[in-house]
C-alpha cells in the first residue's frame, strides 16, 4: 500500500525492509531449529536465576499494568551509577529508546551522523523520521571519533551515534577518547553513546558518569550481559531536561511487569553478572582458538561477540555464514566493506561452541569451494 | 528543556503532561497501597493459570529476543478469527499500535476525529505527531456514529476513532450501526474500531470480520479479559497492505517473549476466558447494587467496568474519587462533561468489591459534605 493515499508522504516513501531477520524466521525458512544460536549477541548463559524467579512471580501479577514510571528499577539504576533518578529513563530496550530520541530530534532532512556499518536499527529510526544520515568509515576496525566530529561540524548534525565498545567489530576506545569526542562536537549536537556492551569492557573504556552534560546521552541495556533480550529493558542516562522530554512522546505504560521485575533482580545479582562476564571472556578466547584452528584470525573484542576475519571479501563471509547456517549455526556479519570480511560470532556456552568447533572447518571449506 | 534547540519544533511544542497517572505512582503519593485496584480496567481475576505457566517457562528463555514476527501468536489469532495472518499484526498493546498507526497517517495538521471524552492515549498520539484533533460529543452516553461521520466529512479527517463497547461509559452499538459508520465515511478516511472490551460484549455488538475492507482497522488486546495488561500484547486486524505498512516503522524486536507465550496460552484457554466473563458480569451487577445502596444509578455496561452516576457534576465525581482513594479504593472518571457526572469502577473480585461496598457510602457522604 505504498499507494495508500492515507499514509503520510514520509510513510509512503519508506522501504518495506526490516533491519534484521530474526533467528526464528530463519529457522522457519530452513525448516529446522539452529543447533547453536550465536548471531544476535544474546547471552546463552541465560538470565540470573533470581531474575527468572522474579519474572515468574511477576507473571501472576501480569493483570496489572506495569508501573508507568518504572520507579523502583529507575531508582536502583540511579543508585547503581551514583546519579539522580532525574537523569535516568527506563524504556523498551535501546531500540525503543533510540526510536524515541530520534523522534524528539529528527524531522525532515535533519542531519545525523554515524559510522558506515554501525547499528542498522539506529539508521532505520533516522530514516523512519525523515532524517538525512551521513556516515564516516571505520578506521582500522574502530569507529573514528575524529571523523565523526568532523562530519558533525560539516553537516550541522543534531545527533551523532557511537557505540563503545563497538558493534559489529567488538573494538573499543578509552574513556578519554570518548570524552574528547564530546568536547569536539559543535554546539547543538547531541552524542548518543551506546554502551550496550559496557559490562564486558575494560574499566578504562567507560567514562565516568557526568549526567548533567547536555552534550551526551548514554544508553545501556539488560539484553546483553544480563541475559534479558526477550524482556525489552534498556535505559538512558542524560541531562534531566532531555530525559524529561521523553515523557512527551513515550508510551507511558509500555514496560512489561516481568521486564521491570526481572531487570531489577538482575541488577542486584552482581555475582551472576560477574560469572557471565568471566564465561564470555573464556568464550572469546575459545572462538579465537576455533578461528586459528582454521588459519583465521579473530579481532580483539570487549564485547560478548568476536569478529572473525574470514580472509576474503563480503561474498566469502556471506558464504561462510550461509554454510554455518546450513550446518545449524546462526551467526551474523557486518553490512559494509571492509568490515564484511568478518563474520560476527556471539559468545556462547561451551556446548554452543562445541557445535561451532565441529562445523566451522567444513563450513569454511565449503564456502571457499563455492 | 522546552528551549532545547535540538528538539524538533513539534517536540518542543508538546506539553509535558501524561495521559494517565498510574496507580503505583498514586500509591507512592498517598504513602500506602490501595486496598482495591479498580481504576484501570485491569482484570483482578488474573491471567489464565496456563498463561502464567507459559510466561514462567518463557522467563528462563528470556535471554532470546522475541520472535520478530510473533509468528505463532499471529497464526493463532488469525485462526481464532478465521482470517489470513496477512491481516493480523501483533504489537505492544493497543497503545503501541495506535501510536504506530497515527505515525503512519498523521503529520502536521492532519485532521483526526474522535469523541470528546474518548480514549486520552489516542489523543496523546495524535498530538504527538502534530495532528489536528476534532471531537464530537457523546449522545446519551454513547459515542455518536452519525456525528463522527459528519465531522469526518466536514474536516476531511484521515482517521476516525470509535471504541465499541465504549470506554469510559461502557455503552455499545450493534454491529449494523458500526458497519453503517464505515459505510458513511468519505473515501480516504480510515476507521479505527477499538474493540478492547469485545470479549465482554453481547455477540450482536461485534461486526463479522471483513479484514479486506480498506476502510477499517480493528484493535484487540490481551490486557482486559485475558488479564495480561502488564505484558503489553495487542493486535490489529485490517487490510493486508495497511498491516504490512506497520513493518516500515515498528520496533521489529519490540515484543517480549513472556508476552508472546502468555498471550498464546491465554488465547487457547477458552474456559478461563468464559469464567472471567461470567465473573465480570456478576461484578457489574454487584457494583450496580452497591451504587443503588447509596441511591445512585449505574449505567448499563458491556465492558469490565461500570460508570456510576454520582448525581452531580464533575466536581462531585472528583470528590467521590478522591474520598474513595483516601479510603484505599482506586477508581477513575471520564474527563469531560456531562460524562464526568460518573465515576468509572472496574469489575473486581468479590473481595475487591467488599472493600468498595465498605467504603462507598462514607466516601459519597464525605464528597457531598465538602
XYZ file of C-alpha atoms in Angstrom:
740
model
C 0.000 0.000 0.000
C 2.772 2.393 -0.943
C -0.048 3.995 -2.901
C -2.454 4.263 0.048
C -3.275 7.971 -0.068
C -3.877 7.930 3.667
C -0.204 7.356 4.515
C 1.909 10.414 5.139
C 4.346 11.221 2.317
C 7.170 10.100 4.597
C 5.498 6.782 5.481
C 4.674 6.145 1.831
C 8.308 6.715 0.912
C 9.792 4.267 3.411
C 11.068 0.907 2.174
C 9.256 -2.227 3.369
C 12.600 -3.588 4.563
C 13.391 -4.693 8.102
C 16.664 -4.115 9.965
C 17.181 -7.785 10.822
C 15.541 -11.089 10.020
C 15.134 -12.891 13.332
C 16.521 -16.350 14.047
C 13.066 -17.916 14.417
C 12.174 -16.670 10.946
C 15.427 -18.108 9.597
C 14.625 -21.397 11.306
C 11.199 -21.490 9.692
C 12.785 -20.848 6.298
C 15.349 -23.628 6.749
C 12.765 -25.965 8.263
C 14.771 -26.855 11.361
C 15.936 -25.182 14.571
C 19.520 -23.985 14.881
C 21.871 -26.135 16.956
C 23.710 -23.033 18.166
C 22.211 -19.554 18.316
C 25.236 -17.272 18.065
C 24.079 -14.457 15.800
C 22.251 -11.852 17.840
C 24.727 -11.313 20.693
C 22.232 -12.808 23.082
C 23.520 -14.314 26.313
C 23.086 -18.074 26.014
C 24.213 -18.226 29.664
C 20.721 -17.015 30.469
C 19.434 -14.515 32.991
C 20.197 -14.690 36.701
C 18.117 -17.378 38.441
C 16.944 -14.591 40.737
C 15.686 -12.703 37.695
C 13.910 -15.818 36.408
C 12.240 -16.215 39.793
C 11.244 -12.541 39.875
C 9.766 -12.786 36.376
C 7.795 -15.898 37.260
C 6.372 -14.100 40.294
C 5.569 -11.059 38.161
C 3.750 -13.265 35.645
C 0.924 -13.989 38.064
C 0.629 -10.239 38.659
C 0.565 -9.741 34.907
C -3.008 -8.475 35.100
C -1.656 -5.163 36.390
C -0.213 -2.606 34.007
C 3.456 -2.014 34.671
C 4.415 0.970 36.807
C 4.373 3.834 34.320
C 7.491 5.418 35.789
C 9.404 2.145 36.391
C 10.059 3.789 39.758
C 11.839 1.023 41.609
C 14.000 -0.040 38.685
C 14.846 3.546 37.825
C 15.829 4.248 41.433
C 18.009 1.141 41.553
C 19.741 2.094 38.295
C 20.336 5.601 39.606
C 21.845 4.215 42.821
C 23.956 1.763 40.859
C 25.502 4.553 38.787
C 25.555 7.140 41.556
C 23.321 9.585 39.709
C 19.997 11.184 40.491
C 16.920 9.371 39.128
C 16.031 12.519 37.181
C 18.887 11.606 34.854
C 17.553 8.088 34.176
C 14.858 6.886 31.803
C 13.815 3.237 31.560
C 12.463 2.154 28.178
C 11.676 -0.774 25.921
C 15.281 -1.662 25.123
C 17.850 0.558 23.462
C 15.922 0.044 20.203
C 12.862 1.660 21.741
C 14.861 4.456 23.359
C 16.697 5.234 20.116
C 13.363 5.459 18.319
C 12.021 7.937 20.861
C 15.189 10.028 20.857
C 15.225 10.202 17.060
C 11.576 11.228 17.150
C 12.369 14.061 19.563
C 15.261 15.435 17.500
C 14.837 14.391 13.871
C 12.400 15.732 11.339
C 12.540 16.249 7.578
C 16.195 16.207 6.452
C 17.652 16.737 9.939
C 21.318 15.775 9.572
C 22.507 12.805 11.631
C 25.967 11.253 11.752
C 27.029 7.658 12.343
C 29.640 5.205 11.106
C 29.115 3.156 7.949
C 28.423 -0.351 9.209
C 27.295 0.702 12.705
C 23.932 -0.196 14.245
C 21.320 -0.640 11.471
C 18.356 -0.138 13.792
C 19.524 3.397 14.574
C 19.656 4.119 10.834
C 16.171 2.599 10.486
C 14.800 5.065 13.029
C 16.557 8.028 11.389
C 15.074 7.068 8.016
C 11.714 6.474 9.657
C 11.538 10.072 10.852
C 12.887 11.537 7.611
C 16.395 12.396 8.747
C 19.416 12.687 6.476
C 22.019 10.136 7.505
C 25.681 10.939 6.961
C 28.317 8.292 7.554
C 32.042 8.121 8.051
C 34.061 4.940 7.582
C 35.528 2.827 10.353
C 39.274 3.260 10.711
C 41.328 0.173 11.454
C 38.146 -1.617 12.556
C 37.345 1.102 15.088
C 34.724 3.784 14.912
C 36.576 7.023 14.154
C 35.765 9.765 16.692
C 37.694 12.453 14.866
C 35.920 11.735 11.612
C 32.548 11.630 13.418
C 33.235 15.066 14.940
C 34.415 16.495 11.625
C 31.346 15.170 9.803
C 29.145 16.629 12.515
C 30.680 20.059 12.056
C 30.465 19.735 8.292
C 26.792 18.728 8.207
C 25.489 20.583 11.256
C 24.221 17.253 12.588
C 21.923 17.244 15.611
C 22.626 13.626 16.544
C 25.895 11.706 16.466
C 25.917 7.981 17.203
C 28.814 5.952 18.536
C 28.869 2.592 20.256
C 31.638 1.867 22.721
C 32.538 -0.952 22.843
C 31.598 -1.167 19.223
C 29.131 -3.399 17.429
C 29.805 -5.131 14.980
C 33.605 -5.224 15.346
C 33.973 -5.534 19.129
C 36.612 -2.804 19.260
C 36.716 -0.017 21.828
C 38.119 3.369 22.679
C 39.327 4.541 26.047
C 37.256 6.941 28.105
C 39.438 9.940 27.279
C 38.846 9.438 23.549
C 35.096 9.340 24.069
C 35.258 12.445 26.270
C 37.299 14.206 23.595
C 34.628 13.386 21.023
C 32.008 15.076 23.178
C 34.313 18.092 23.553
C 34.898 18.284 19.812
C 31.218 18.452 18.899
C 29.772 21.799 17.889
C 27.006 23.348 19.978
C 23.597 21.939 19.117
C 24.831 18.396 18.594
C 23.902 15.528 20.892
C 26.158 12.493 21.233
C 24.439 9.137 21.621
C 26.883 6.913 23.435
C 25.547 3.379 23.032
C 27.093 1.305 25.799
C 25.125 -1.892 25.288
C 28.324 -3.890 25.787
C 29.773 -1.846 28.642
C 29.551 -4.736 31.093
C 32.136 -6.668 29.073
C 34.529 -3.778 28.579
C 37.723 -2.934 30.472
C 37.006 -0.228 33.063
C 39.231 2.273 31.267
C 36.854 2.230 28.272
C 33.951 3.621 30.289
C 33.872 7.361 31.002
C 32.745 8.473 34.460
C 29.095 9.440 34.738
C 28.582 13.171 34.129
C 24.854 13.034 33.509
C 24.317 16.787 33.633
C 26.465 17.160 30.494
C 23.964 18.459 27.903
C 26.037 17.068 25.034
C 25.741 13.359 25.812
C 23.040 10.741 26.307
C 24.224 7.243 27.208
C 22.297 4.056 26.650
C 22.527 0.745 28.457
C 20.605 -2.485 28.200
C 19.641 -5.609 30.111
C 19.679 -7.545 26.815
C 23.361 -8.451 26.787
C 25.275 -9.289 29.967
C 22.056 -9.583 31.982
C 20.522 -12.052 29.522
C 17.140 -10.345 29.214
C 16.943 -9.602 25.482
C 13.440 -11.071 25.345
C 12.185 -8.765 28.096
C 12.939 -5.440 26.422
C 14.514 -3.329 29.129
C 17.043 -0.607 28.452
C 17.812 2.753 29.939
C 19.192 6.137 29.059
C 21.280 8.388 31.272
C 21.450 12.038 30.291
C 20.683 15.634 31.196
C 17.474 15.863 33.222
C 15.609 18.195 30.838
C 16.257 15.871 27.899
C 15.269 12.820 29.954
C 12.053 14.620 30.906
C 11.328 15.373 27.247
C 10.848 11.649 26.579
C 7.712 11.855 28.738
C 6.068 13.865 25.966
C 6.205 11.034 23.464
C 6.841 7.691 25.162
C 4.247 5.003 25.773
C 3.833 5.596 29.470
C 2.529 2.113 30.177
C 4.832 0.432 27.650
C 7.050 -1.517 30.055
C 6.079 -5.063 30.982
C 5.836 -6.090 34.598
C 8.100 -9.166 34.182
C 10.642 -6.949 32.442
C 10.668 -4.439 35.279
C 10.907 -7.170 37.926
C 13.481 -9.225 36.038
C 15.753 -6.260 35.374
C 15.624 -5.162 39.000
C 16.584 -8.631 40.212
C 19.278 -8.925 37.540
C 20.807 -5.598 38.510
C 21.095 -6.763 42.099
C 22.718 -10.113 41.271
C 26.301 -8.947 40.809
C 27.646 -12.475 41.238
C 25.700 -13.747 38.259
C 26.873 -10.820 36.170
C 30.499 -11.447 37.133
C 30.105 -15.112 36.287
C 28.644 -14.313 32.857
C 31.401 -11.808 32.135
C 34.020 -14.438 33.030
C 32.342 -17.073 30.870
C 32.139 -14.592 27.991
C 35.872 -13.909 28.304
C 36.555 -17.643 28.123
C 34.254 -17.966 25.123
C 36.049 -15.124 23.333
C 39.332 -16.989 23.742
C 37.807 -20.211 22.509
C 36.229 -18.598 19.434
C 39.648 -17.144 18.671
C 41.146 -20.621 19.001
C 38.495 -22.126 16.739
C 39.266 -19.472 14.129
C 43.010 -20.071 14.480
C 42.425 -23.785 14.024
C 41.221 -22.930 10.508
C 44.048 -20.476 9.923
C 41.873 -17.405 10.539
C 42.353 -14.565 12.974
C 39.865 -13.104 15.417
C 39.762 -9.414 16.229
C 40.263 -8.270 19.831
C 36.864 -7.809 21.465
C 35.499 -6.003 24.509
C 32.017 -7.390 23.933
C 30.139 -10.705 24.067
C 30.960 -11.464 20.446
C 34.027 -11.858 18.271
C 34.574 -10.662 14.718
C 36.438 -13.384 12.844
C 38.284 -12.298 9.712
C 37.445 -14.857 7.030
C 40.332 -13.652 4.887
C 38.304 -12.587 1.883
C 35.600 -10.152 0.907
C 31.942 -9.886 1.842
C 31.000 -12.577 -0.635
C 33.207 -15.094 1.116
C 31.920 -14.071 4.557
C 28.346 -14.392 3.349
C 29.146 -17.869 2.062
C 30.709 -18.870 5.388
C 27.658 -17.544 7.195
C 25.348 -19.500 4.890
C 27.368 -22.688 5.231
C 27.346 -22.338 9.018
C 23.583 -21.860 8.928
C 23.210 -24.975 6.760
C 25.062 -26.841 9.491
C 22.873 -25.406 12.231
C 24.885 -22.433 13.479
C 23.308 -18.965 13.404
C 25.779 -16.072 13.128
C 25.667 -12.627 11.534
C 28.105 -10.336 9.717
C 28.736 -6.622 9.211
C 26.936 -4.947 6.362
C 29.661 -2.917 4.654
C 33.214 -3.322 3.362
C 35.835 -3.727 4.638
C 34.137 -4.808 7.882
C 32.318 -7.500 5.963
C 35.486 -9.528 5.544
C 34.469 -10.704 9.032
C 31.652 -12.733 10.482
C 30.384 -11.902 13.952
C 30.096 -14.815 16.383
C 28.361 -14.390 19.745
C 29.962 -15.828 22.873
C 28.037 -18.971 23.750
C 28.214 -21.713 26.347
C 30.791 -24.474 25.890
C 28.126 -26.700 24.332
C 27.271 -23.989 21.797
C 30.928 -23.562 20.899
C 31.339 -27.324 20.625
C 28.879 -27.175 17.748
C 30.727 -24.228 16.239
C 34.041 -26.040 16.514
C 32.538 -29.150 14.952
C 31.151 -27.440 11.848
C 33.475 -24.483 11.336
C 36.226 -26.128 9.233
C 33.758 -27.778 6.832
C 31.728 -24.562 6.543
C 34.836 -22.562 5.667
C 35.982 -25.153 3.153
C 32.578 -25.308 1.506
C 32.432 -21.515 1.337
C 35.838 -21.352 -0.313
C 34.796 -24.008 -2.857
C 31.669 -22.195 -3.960
C 14.124 21.691 28.095
C 11.293 23.136 26.031
C 14.023 25.546 24.949
C 16.473 22.821 23.897
C 17.228 23.907 20.325
C 17.890 20.283 19.378
C 14.247 19.271 19.779
C 12.083 19.396 16.691
C 9.599 22.292 16.693
C 6.831 19.731 17.223
C 8.577 18.045 20.160
C 9.354 21.438 21.712
C 5.689 22.387 21.468
C 4.303 19.299 23.208
C 3.074 19.590 26.779
C 4.965 17.663 29.468
C 1.688 16.082 30.548
C 0.965 12.360 30.677
C -2.297 10.656 29.673
C -2.710 8.844 32.998
C -1.012 8.791 36.361
C -0.503 5.120 37.229
C -1.795 3.510 40.420
C 1.706 2.813 41.750
C 2.517 6.499 41.437
C -0.730 7.370 43.237
C 0.184 4.878 45.951
C 3.585 6.485 46.404
C 1.929 9.902 46.697
C -0.557 8.694 49.303
C 2.102 6.679 51.117
C 0.160 3.407 51.204
C -1.004 0.716 48.784
C -4.588 0.676 47.626
C -6.865 -1.934 49.189
C -8.760 -2.336 45.912
C -7.316 -1.528 42.477
C -10.405 -0.760 40.400
C -9.355 2.169 38.246
C -7.550 0.919 35.162
C -9.999 -1.742 33.964
C -7.449 -4.397 34.732
C -8.653 -7.928 35.351
C -8.133 -8.614 39.040
C -9.222 -12.188 38.257
C -5.748 -12.584 36.802
C -4.458 -14.351 33.718
C -5.163 -17.996 32.928
C -3.005 -20.331 35.029
C -1.863 -21.798 31.722
C -0.685 -18.343 30.670
C 1.141 -17.884 33.977
C 2.872 -21.213 33.453
C 3.793 -20.309 29.874
C 5.221 -16.958 30.998
C 7.273 -18.596 33.749
C 8.700 -21.019 31.181
C 9.406 -18.158 28.802
C 11.238 -16.262 31.557
C 14.116 -18.729 31.587
C 14.343 -18.320 27.807
C 14.326 -14.575 28.303
C 17.880 -14.340 27.006
C 16.481 -14.738 23.486
C 14.953 -11.797 21.664
C 11.289 -12.376 20.955
C 10.296 -13.674 17.546
C 10.246 -10.519 15.424
C 7.114 -11.595 13.559
C 5.275 -13.065 16.582
C 4.639 -15.890 14.123
C 2.928 -18.456 16.340
C 0.749 -15.941 18.168
C -0.172 -14.189 14.951
C -1.118 -17.514 13.334
C -3.235 -18.476 16.346
C -5.027 -15.119 16.311
C -5.673 -15.484 12.584
C -7.123 -18.981 13.109
C -9.212 -17.770 16.026
C -10.828 -15.067 13.899
C -10.906 -17.072 10.688
C -8.760 -14.600 8.773
C -5.447 -14.873 6.979
C -2.359 -13.969 9.017
C -1.561 -11.244 6.485
C -4.443 -9.307 8.026
C -3.044 -9.536 11.573
C -0.363 -7.501 13.315
C 0.754 -8.198 16.872
C 2.088 -5.202 18.778
C 2.906 -3.765 22.186
C -0.685 -3.309 23.322
C -3.334 -1.179 21.656
C -1.447 1.860 22.970
C 1.598 0.877 20.949
C -0.437 0.007 17.867
C -2.341 3.295 17.996
C 0.963 5.157 18.191
C 2.288 3.396 15.110
C -0.918 3.874 13.154
C -1.029 7.576 13.974
C 2.608 7.840 12.905
C 1.783 6.227 9.555
C -1.160 8.511 8.829
C -0.778 11.746 10.773
C 1.588 14.606 10.099
C 1.388 18.370 10.584
C -2.281 19.361 10.983
C -3.691 16.104 9.577
C -7.338 16.129 10.675
C -8.443 13.346 13.018
C -11.881 12.753 14.541
C -12.837 11.226 17.862
C -15.413 11.716 20.611
C -14.901 14.247 23.394
C -14.113 12.129 26.437
C -12.958 9.047 24.497
C -9.547 7.388 24.893
C -6.969 10.003 26.016
C -3.976 7.960 24.868
C -5.223 8.108 21.277
C -5.414 11.892 21.565
C -1.908 11.912 23.060
C -0.560 10.130 19.989
C -2.400 12.463 17.596
C -0.944 15.485 19.373
C 2.446 13.811 19.459
C 2.559 13.602 15.676
C 1.146 17.085 15.135
C -2.382 16.145 14.065
C -5.447 18.356 14.427
C -7.955 16.640 16.662
C -11.656 17.309 16.090
C -14.211 15.994 18.536
C -17.930 15.386 18.637
C -19.881 14.967 21.863
C -21.267 11.703 23.193
C -25.007 11.405 22.747
C -26.961 9.846 25.571
C -23.741 8.380 26.966
C -22.971 6.652 23.659
C -20.403 7.585 21.069
C -22.340 9.109 18.179
C -21.528 7.402 14.854
C -23.577 9.819 12.767
C -21.822 12.816 14.287
C -18.433 11.132 13.846
C -19.171 10.540 10.160
C -20.426 14.079 9.669
C -17.361 15.564 11.360
C -15.145 13.374 9.208
C -16.761 14.689 6.045
C -16.605 18.245 7.337
C -12.906 18.128 8.279
C -11.592 15.685 5.656
C -10.240 13.559 8.508
C -7.908 10.687 7.679
C -8.513 8.827 10.940
C -11.740 8.337 12.873
C -11.664 6.652 16.268
C -14.507 4.775 17.925
C -14.457 2.232 20.723
C -17.176 -0.398 20.823
C -18.003 -1.262 23.542
C -17.114 2.182 24.669
C -14.634 3.393 27.246
C -15.291 5.276 29.558
C -19.090 4.837 29.625
C -19.401 1.092 28.938
C -22.094 1.631 26.321
C -22.205 -0.125 22.963
C -23.682 -0.098 19.481
C -24.864 -3.071 17.500
C -22.794 -4.367 14.606
C -25.061 -2.837 11.985
C -24.526 0.635 13.423
C -20.753 0.198 13.313
C -20.954 -1.116 9.741
C -23.093 1.874 8.786
C -20.429 4.195 10.207
C -17.810 2.620 7.951
C -20.178 2.990 5.005
C -20.835 6.633 5.799
C -17.168 7.645 5.813
C -15.787 9.525 2.816
C -13.045 7.975 0.734
C -9.621 8.496 2.255
C -10.788 8.050 5.834
C -9.758 5.108 7.982
C -11.953 3.933 10.856
C -10.142 2.715 13.975
C -12.516 0.324 15.683
C -11.109 -0.179 19.174
C -12.575 -3.422 20.477
C -10.527 -3.728 23.655
C -13.674 -4.779 25.510
C -15.141 -7.048 22.823
C -14.818 -10.163 24.961
C -17.391 -8.776 27.404
C -19.863 -7.586 24.773
C -23.027 -9.244 23.527
C -22.334 -11.026 20.218
C -24.629 -8.691 18.315
C -22.304 -5.776 19.090
C -19.400 -7.283 17.178
C -19.385 -6.992 13.369
C -18.248 -10.013 11.379
C -14.600 -9.949 10.320
C -14.173 -8.392 6.878
C -10.451 -7.744 7.095
C -10.003 -6.870 3.446
C -12.210 -3.784 3.934
C -9.774 -0.901 3.312
C -11.857 1.462 5.446
C -11.484 -0.254 8.824
C -8.717 -1.359 11.166
C -9.813 -3.171 14.326
C -7.823 -3.420 17.512
C -7.964 -6.033 20.245
C -5.958 -6.603 23.385
C -4.909 -9.245 25.878
C -4.944 -6.578 28.610
C -8.601 -6.853 29.568
C -10.453 -10.186 29.572
C -7.197 -12.140 29.271
C -5.663 -10.366 32.267
C -2.315 -9.567 30.651
C -2.190 -5.763 30.901
C 1.346 -5.950 32.289
C 2.591 -7.974 29.324
C 1.753 -5.484 26.554
C 0.158 -7.587 23.857
C -2.440 -6.278 21.448
C -3.254 -6.852 17.830
C -4.721 -5.144 14.810
C -6.829 -6.731 12.097
C -7.090 -4.844 8.840
C -6.380 -4.748 5.127
C -3.144 -6.577 4.319
C -1.371 -3.617 2.660
C -2.020 -1.412 5.678
C -0.921 -4.175 8.067
C 2.269 -4.545 6.020
C 2.922 -0.810 6.250
C 3.469 -1.130 10.015
C 6.633 -3.100 9.188
C 8.186 0.135 7.965
C 8.071 1.811 11.344
C 7.515 -0.719 14.135
C 10.189 -1.970 16.535
C 10.649 -5.384 14.982
C 12.046 -6.937 18.138
C 9.747 -4.994 20.459
C 7.608 -7.866 21.744
C 8.661 -9.667 24.902
C 8.984 -13.420 24.957
C 6.774 -13.869 28.064
C 4.162 -11.664 26.406
C 4.135 -13.750 23.258
C 3.988 -17.011 25.195
C 1.426 -15.777 27.713
C -0.912 -14.418 25.075
C -0.752 -17.628 23.054
C -1.632 -19.724 26.104
C -4.357 -17.276 27.121
C -5.933 -17.367 23.688
C -6.162 -21.145 23.880
C -7.716 -21.233 27.362
C -11.329 -20.570 26.418
C -12.606 -21.938 29.729
C -10.667 -19.354 31.714
C -11.933 -16.595 29.446
C -15.523 -17.758 29.868
C -15.063 -17.887 33.610
C -13.668 -14.339 33.712
C -16.502 -13.048 31.544
C -19.045 -14.647 33.895
C -17.353 -13.213 36.974
C -17.239 -9.801 35.336
C -20.974 -9.977 34.656
C -21.582 -10.798 38.311
C -19.307 -7.936 39.371
C -21.191 -5.494 37.142
C -24.413 -6.439 38.887
C -22.846 -6.068 42.287
C -21.343 -2.644 41.512
C -24.802 -1.602 40.365
C -26.226 -2.863 43.670
C -23.577 -1.008 45.661
C -24.438 2.195 43.788
C -28.140 1.618 44.342
C -27.490 1.115 48.028
C -26.378 4.757 48.115
C -29.256 5.907 45.938
C -27.144 6.146 42.789
C -27.655 4.528 39.428
C -25.162 2.605 37.335
C -25.133 2.772 33.552
C -25.610 -0.410 31.523
C -22.199 -1.808 30.573
C -20.837 -4.266 28.012
C -17.321 -3.994 29.448
C -15.381 -4.939 32.576
C -16.226 -1.669 34.267
C -19.318 0.265 35.270
C -19.938 4.001 35.058
C -21.760 5.072 38.219
C -23.679 8.337 38.026
C -22.818 10.277 41.183
C -25.748 12.605 40.623
C -23.797 15.823 40.344
C -21.169 17.454 38.201
C -17.509 16.686 37.634
C -16.532 18.396 40.855
C -18.664 16.000 42.862
C -17.347 12.976 40.959
C -13.778 14.133 41.515
C -14.538 14.458 45.221
C -16.031 10.953 45.338
C -12.979 9.604 43.547
C -10.659 11.379 45.991
C -12.613 10.171 49.008
C -12.538 6.610 47.679
C -8.771 6.892 47.178
C -8.373 8.184 50.730
C -10.153 5.030 51.860
C -7.942 2.795 49.714
C -10.013 2.316 46.573
C -8.512 3.333 43.217
C -11.055 4.292 40.544
C -11.040 6.731 37.639
C -13.540 9.053 35.954
C -14.283 10.481 32.494
C -12.535 13.725 31.585
C -15.358 15.835 30.121
C -18.918 16.902 30.933
C -21.502 15.514 31.027
C -19.743 12.137 31.187
C -17.883 13.325 34.262
C -21.002 13.134 36.378
C -19.918 9.487 36.593
C -17.022 7.611 38.123
C -15.739 4.502 36.383
C -15.346 1.400 38.544
C -13.578 -1.705 37.236
C -15.106 -5.126 37.842
C -13.100 -6.748 40.607
C -13.184 -9.965 42.572
C -15.707 -10.305 45.390
C -13.023 -9.324 47.922
C -12.251 -6.150 45.939
C -15.930 -5.241 45.822
C -16.268 -5.972 49.540
C -13.836 -3.100 50.093
C -15.769 -0.912 47.675
C -19.040 -1.714 49.398
C -17.496 -0.983 52.790
C -16.187 2.477 51.934
C -18.573 3.709 49.255
C -21.318 5.252 51.443
C -18.848 7.184 53.606
C -16.923 8.337 50.554
C -20.057 9.650 48.912
C -21.193 11.367 52.092
C -17.799 12.994 52.590
C -17.735 14.153 48.983
C -21.179 15.725 49.344
C -20.099 17.495 52.524
C -17.027 19.111 51.001
